[in-house]
Structure formats: structure tokens, C-alpha cells
Amino acid sequence: MKKENKDSIIKNSEDKERISTGIENFDELIEGGFDKNSVNLLVGSSGSGKSIFGIQFLIEGIKKNENCLYVTFEEQKSEFFSNMKELGLDLESLEKKEKLFFLEYTPKKVKTMLEEGGGAIENIILEKKIKRVVIDSITSFELLFKNEFEKRSSLLSLFNMLRKWNCTTVLIYQSDPNDKKINPNSLGFESDSLIILYFIRRNDERKRYLEILKMRGTKHSTKIFEFTIEKRKGIVLSKKPFSGKFKF
């Protein structure tokens, strides 16, 4: 049995275990990385860079000899791998090495998984000793429920299950950043952190920004940072906070 590689774990001043994210200039804003085994919610609209963030997080784990799982409810693997390859991210080779596991799952299967207490996702996590998980996107799962009580109850069950697996998880949620659904009384309340990616028009072009809305037990930055998406690097965050007037 392989020992867990500790290189991806950073100790902060309070001796908490932190997991490096692989996002350039981001870990410095959150005391070294995500809390180990935390559930982190990433919210943004289409084109904001959510999936790239998730893949970079997994690739960082693979570099540290961790097995990683990407679960998608919406993307076909061939198309997803092709899009990432255009950015210089060769996911196919990582899958062949059995370091990256890619699972196409329907939201209904996740609902069944909760009812059964695990299912195929749990089998992969336990058998392959998965350390990092990305689920893209939880928005589709929410649409299965007709009333708020049922939705909240199922999401709570999902969060409990994710924590039981002892993985560090990124949940992707596609939504306009101004949507009420991301307020602390819903998904954001259950998650350990809430990160928002903005993709907004400034003058004659769209630009991308990142904001950390909350992160439990962490003295995180409260500033907004502009970022770019670069070939082979992915998301690169500016070292300096955005100083202009920020409008949605």
C-alpha cells in the first residue's frame, strides 16, 4: 500500500493541513490551500473557467502522486478531453496511467447513489484510493427536486457522503454570481468554502475575476483578483488585487 505523498500538504500557522490547489498565485490568498478533506463550492457563469479550475486542482494532486476523480453530469469525455488538450492539458495520458479517473454520471444516478449509500462513485474512490474529487456540475442535480425541502435534504446527504470519503472536493455550480441560490442559506452554507468566478464585460471585452466569499477557519483575502487562462498553465491569478471599479 502506497503512503500518501505529503508534498501537496502545507501547514499553516495553526498547524492545519492544507492541500495545494495548483492555481497560480491562489494558495497565498487562503493560507496555503484548501483544508484537507474539505468540500469547496466553485460558482460561476458559462465561460468563467470553472472546469479548468477543477482540472488544475486534480492535476496538482496527480503531480503529488495522488489519484483523482472527475465526475461530470453534462460533458462527454471525448469532447471534454479535446477541449482541455487545446489548452495543453493532456488528460487522456493521465487517464491511461490510472491517475485520473473520469466518470460520466447522470444526476438521477447520483440521486440513486444517495438512496443506496454510495454506488459506483464510492467504489472508485475506495478501490483507487482517490484523494481529490471534482463534481461538475451540481446545478443539474438540484434540478431533480421539486421543492426546497427535498433539495436541501438531498444536498445535505451529498455533503455528508463527500466528507465520509475523506477526499478534498471541489463542487462546481453554474450560475450567475448574482443568483440568490449561492447565498449562505443554501449550498454556500453547507460548503467549507465559497469561491466565485466572474466573467464580465469591461468596455469592449470580457474579463475574468475571482473572489473568495468564505472559507472556514481561514484568514482569506477579501479582495477581487483578475485572472487569465493561459495555454499549458490554465488559470493564472494576478498577484495584485483588482484596483478598478468593479461592476457586474
PDB file of N, CA, C and O in Angstrom, residues 55 59 81-91 93-94 229-234:
ATOM      1  N   ILE A  55      -9.917  20.995 -13.108  1.00  0.00           N
ATOM      2  CA  ILE A  55      -8.892  20.129 -13.689  1.00  0.00           C
ATOM      3  C   ILE A  55      -7.503  20.486 -13.153  1.00  0.00           C
ATOM      4  O   ILE A  55      -6.690  19.595 -12.853  1.00  0.00           O
ATOM      5  N   ILE A  59      -4.900  17.948 -11.436  1.00  0.00           N
ATOM      6  CA  ILE A  59      -3.545  17.759 -11.977  1.00  0.00           C
ATOM      7  C   ILE A  59      -2.492  18.028 -10.905  1.00  0.00           C
ATOM      8  O   ILE A  59      -1.473  17.332 -10.822  1.00  0.00           O
ATOM      9  N   PHE A  81     -12.081  16.078 -23.085  1.00  0.00           N
ATOM     10  CA  PHE A  81     -10.647  15.846 -23.227  1.00  0.00           C
ATOM     11  C   PHE A  81     -10.075  16.659 -24.391  1.00  0.00           C
ATOM     12  O   PHE A  81      -8.965  17.193 -24.302  1.00  0.00           O
ATOM     13  N   SER A  82     -10.840  16.748 -25.479  1.00  0.00           N
ATOM     14  CA  SER A  82     -10.399  17.512 -26.649  1.00  0.00           C
ATOM     15  C   SER A  82     -10.270  18.993 -26.317  1.00  0.00           C
ATOM     16  O   SER A  82      -9.286  19.644 -26.701  1.00  0.00           O
ATOM     17  N   ASN A  83     -11.252  19.536 -25.604  1.00  0.00           N
ATOM     18  CA  ASN A  83     -11.212  20.958 -25.221  1.00  0.00           C
ATOM     19  C   ASN A  83     -10.021  21.254 -24.316  1.00  0.00           C
ATOM     20  O   ASN A  83      -9.361  22.284 -24.462  1.00  0.00           O
ATOM     21  N   MET A  84      -9.743  20.346 -23.391  1.00  0.00           N
ATOM     22  CA  MET A  84      -8.623  20.557 -22.474  1.00  0.00           C
ATOM     23  C   MET A  84      -7.284  20.405 -23.194  1.00  0.00           C
ATOM     24  O   MET A  84      -6.311  21.084 -22.855  1.00  0.00           O
ATOM     25  N   LYS A  85      -7.249  19.523 -24.194  1.00  0.00           N
ATOM     26  CA  LYS A  85      -5.999  19.336 -24.936  1.00  0.00           C
ATOM     27  C   LYS A  85      -5.625  20.596 -25.706  1.00  0.00           C
ATOM     28  O   LYS A  85      -4.439  20.905 -25.889  1.00  0.00           O
ATOM     29  N   GLU A  86      -6.626  21.347 -26.158  1.00  0.00           N
ATOM     30  CA  GLU A  86      -6.363  22.614 -26.841  1.00  0.00           C
ATOM     31  C   GLU A  86      -5.686  23.618 -25.908  1.00  0.00           C
ATOM     32  O   GLU A  86      -4.998  24.530 -26.360  1.00  0.00           O
ATOM     33  N   LEU A  87      -5.880  23.429 -24.606  1.00  0.00           N
ATOM     34  CA  LEU A  87      -5.215  24.278 -23.609  1.00  0.00           C
ATOM     35  C   LEU A  87      -3.858  23.710 -23.192  1.00  0.00           C
ATOM     36  O   LEU A  87      -3.190  24.258 -22.325  1.00  0.00           O
ATOM     37  N   GLY A  88      -3.483  22.581 -23.810  1.00  0.00           N
ATOM     38  CA  GLY A  88      -2.206  21.964 -23.473  1.00  0.00           C
ATOM     39  C   GLY A  88      -2.290  21.019 -22.291  1.00  0.00           C
ATOM     40  O   GLY A  88      -1.268  20.643 -21.710  1.00  0.00           O
ATOM     41  N   LEU A  89      -3.508  20.615 -21.898  1.00  0.00           N
ATOM     42  CA  LEU A  89      -3.710  19.706 -20.771  1.00  0.00           C
ATOM     43  C   LEU A  89      -4.102  18.335 -21.306  1.00  0.00           C
ATOM     44  O   LEU A  89      -5.220  18.139 -21.780  1.00  0.00           O
ATOM     45  N   ASP A  90      -3.178  17.385 -21.259  1.00  0.00           N
ATOM     46  CA  ASP A  90      -3.377  16.059 -21.845  1.00  0.00           C
ATOM     47  C   ASP A  90      -3.983  15.107 -20.809  1.00  0.00           C
ATOM     48  O   ASP A  90      -3.271  14.407 -20.085  1.00  0.00           O
ATOM     49  N   LEU A  91      -5.307  15.098 -20.738  1.00  0.00           N
ATOM     50  CA  LEU A  91      -5.991  14.278 -19.747  1.00  0.00           C
ATOM     51  C   LEU A  91      -6.008  12.804 -20.132  1.00  0.00           C
ATOM     52  O   LEU A  91      -6.041  11.929 -19.262  1.00  0.00           O
ATOM     53  N   SER A  93      -3.640  10.964 -21.416  1.00  0.00           N
ATOM     54  CA  SER A  93      -2.443  10.262 -20.942  1.00  0.00           C
ATOM     55  C   SER A  93      -2.505  10.019 -19.434  1.00  0.00           C
ATOM     56  O   SER A  93      -2.054   8.974 -18.940  1.00  0.00           O
ATOM     57  N   LEU A  94      -3.089  10.958 -18.695  1.00  0.00           N
ATOM     58  CA  LEU A  94      -3.232  10.789 -17.250  1.00  0.00           C
ATOM     59  C   LEU A  94      -4.227   9.677 -16.930  1.00  0.00           C
ATOM     60  O   LEU A  94      -4.050   8.925 -15.961  1.00  0.00           O
ATOM     61  N   ILE A 229      -6.576  32.855 -18.584  1.00  0.00           N
ATOM     62  CA  ILE A 229      -6.442  31.427 -18.860  1.00  0.00           C
ATOM     63  C   ILE A 229      -5.384  31.271 -19.945  1.00  0.00           C
ATOM     64  O   ILE A 229      -5.559  31.757 -21.059  1.00  0.00           O
ATOM     65  N   GLU A 230      -4.279  30.623 -19.602  1.00  0.00           N
ATOM     66  CA  GLU A 230      -3.138  30.515 -20.494  1.00  0.00           C
ATOM     67  C   GLU A 230      -2.867  29.071 -20.890  1.00  0.00           C
ATOM     68  O   GLU A 230      -3.092  28.149 -20.095  1.00  0.00           O
ATOM     69  N   LYS A 231      -2.389  28.880 -22.099  1.00  0.00           N
ATOM     70  CA  LYS A 231      -2.098  27.552 -22.603  1.00  0.00           C
ATOM     71  C   LYS A 231      -1.017  26.892 -21.753  1.00  0.00           C
ATOM     72  O   LYS A 231      -0.021  27.519 -21.410  1.00  0.00           O
ATOM     73  N   ARG A 232      -1.255  25.628 -21.417  1.00  0.00           N
ATOM     74  CA  ARG A 232      -0.383  24.786 -20.594  1.00  0.00           C
ATOM     75  C   ARG A 232      -0.346  25.197 -19.128  1.00  0.00           C
ATOM     76  O   ARG A 232       0.040  24.412 -18.279  1.00  0.00           O
ATOM     77  N   LYS A 233      -0.744  26.412 -18.817  1.00  0.00           N
ATOM     78  CA  LYS A 233      -0.773  26.865 -17.423  1.00  0.00           C
ATOM     79  C   LYS A 233      -2.180  26.843 -16.835  1.00  0.00           C
ATOM     80  O   LYS A 233      -2.364  26.631 -15.640  1.00  0.00           O
ATOM     81  N   GLY A 234      -3.174  27.095 -17.685  1.00  0.00           N
ATOM     82  CA  GLY A 234      -4.535  27.199 -17.190  1.00  0.00           C
ATOM     83  C   GLY A 234      -4.778  28.551 -16.546  1.00  0.00           C
ATOM     84  O   GLY A 234      -4.341  29.584 -17.056  1.00  0.00           O
TER      85      GLY A 234
END
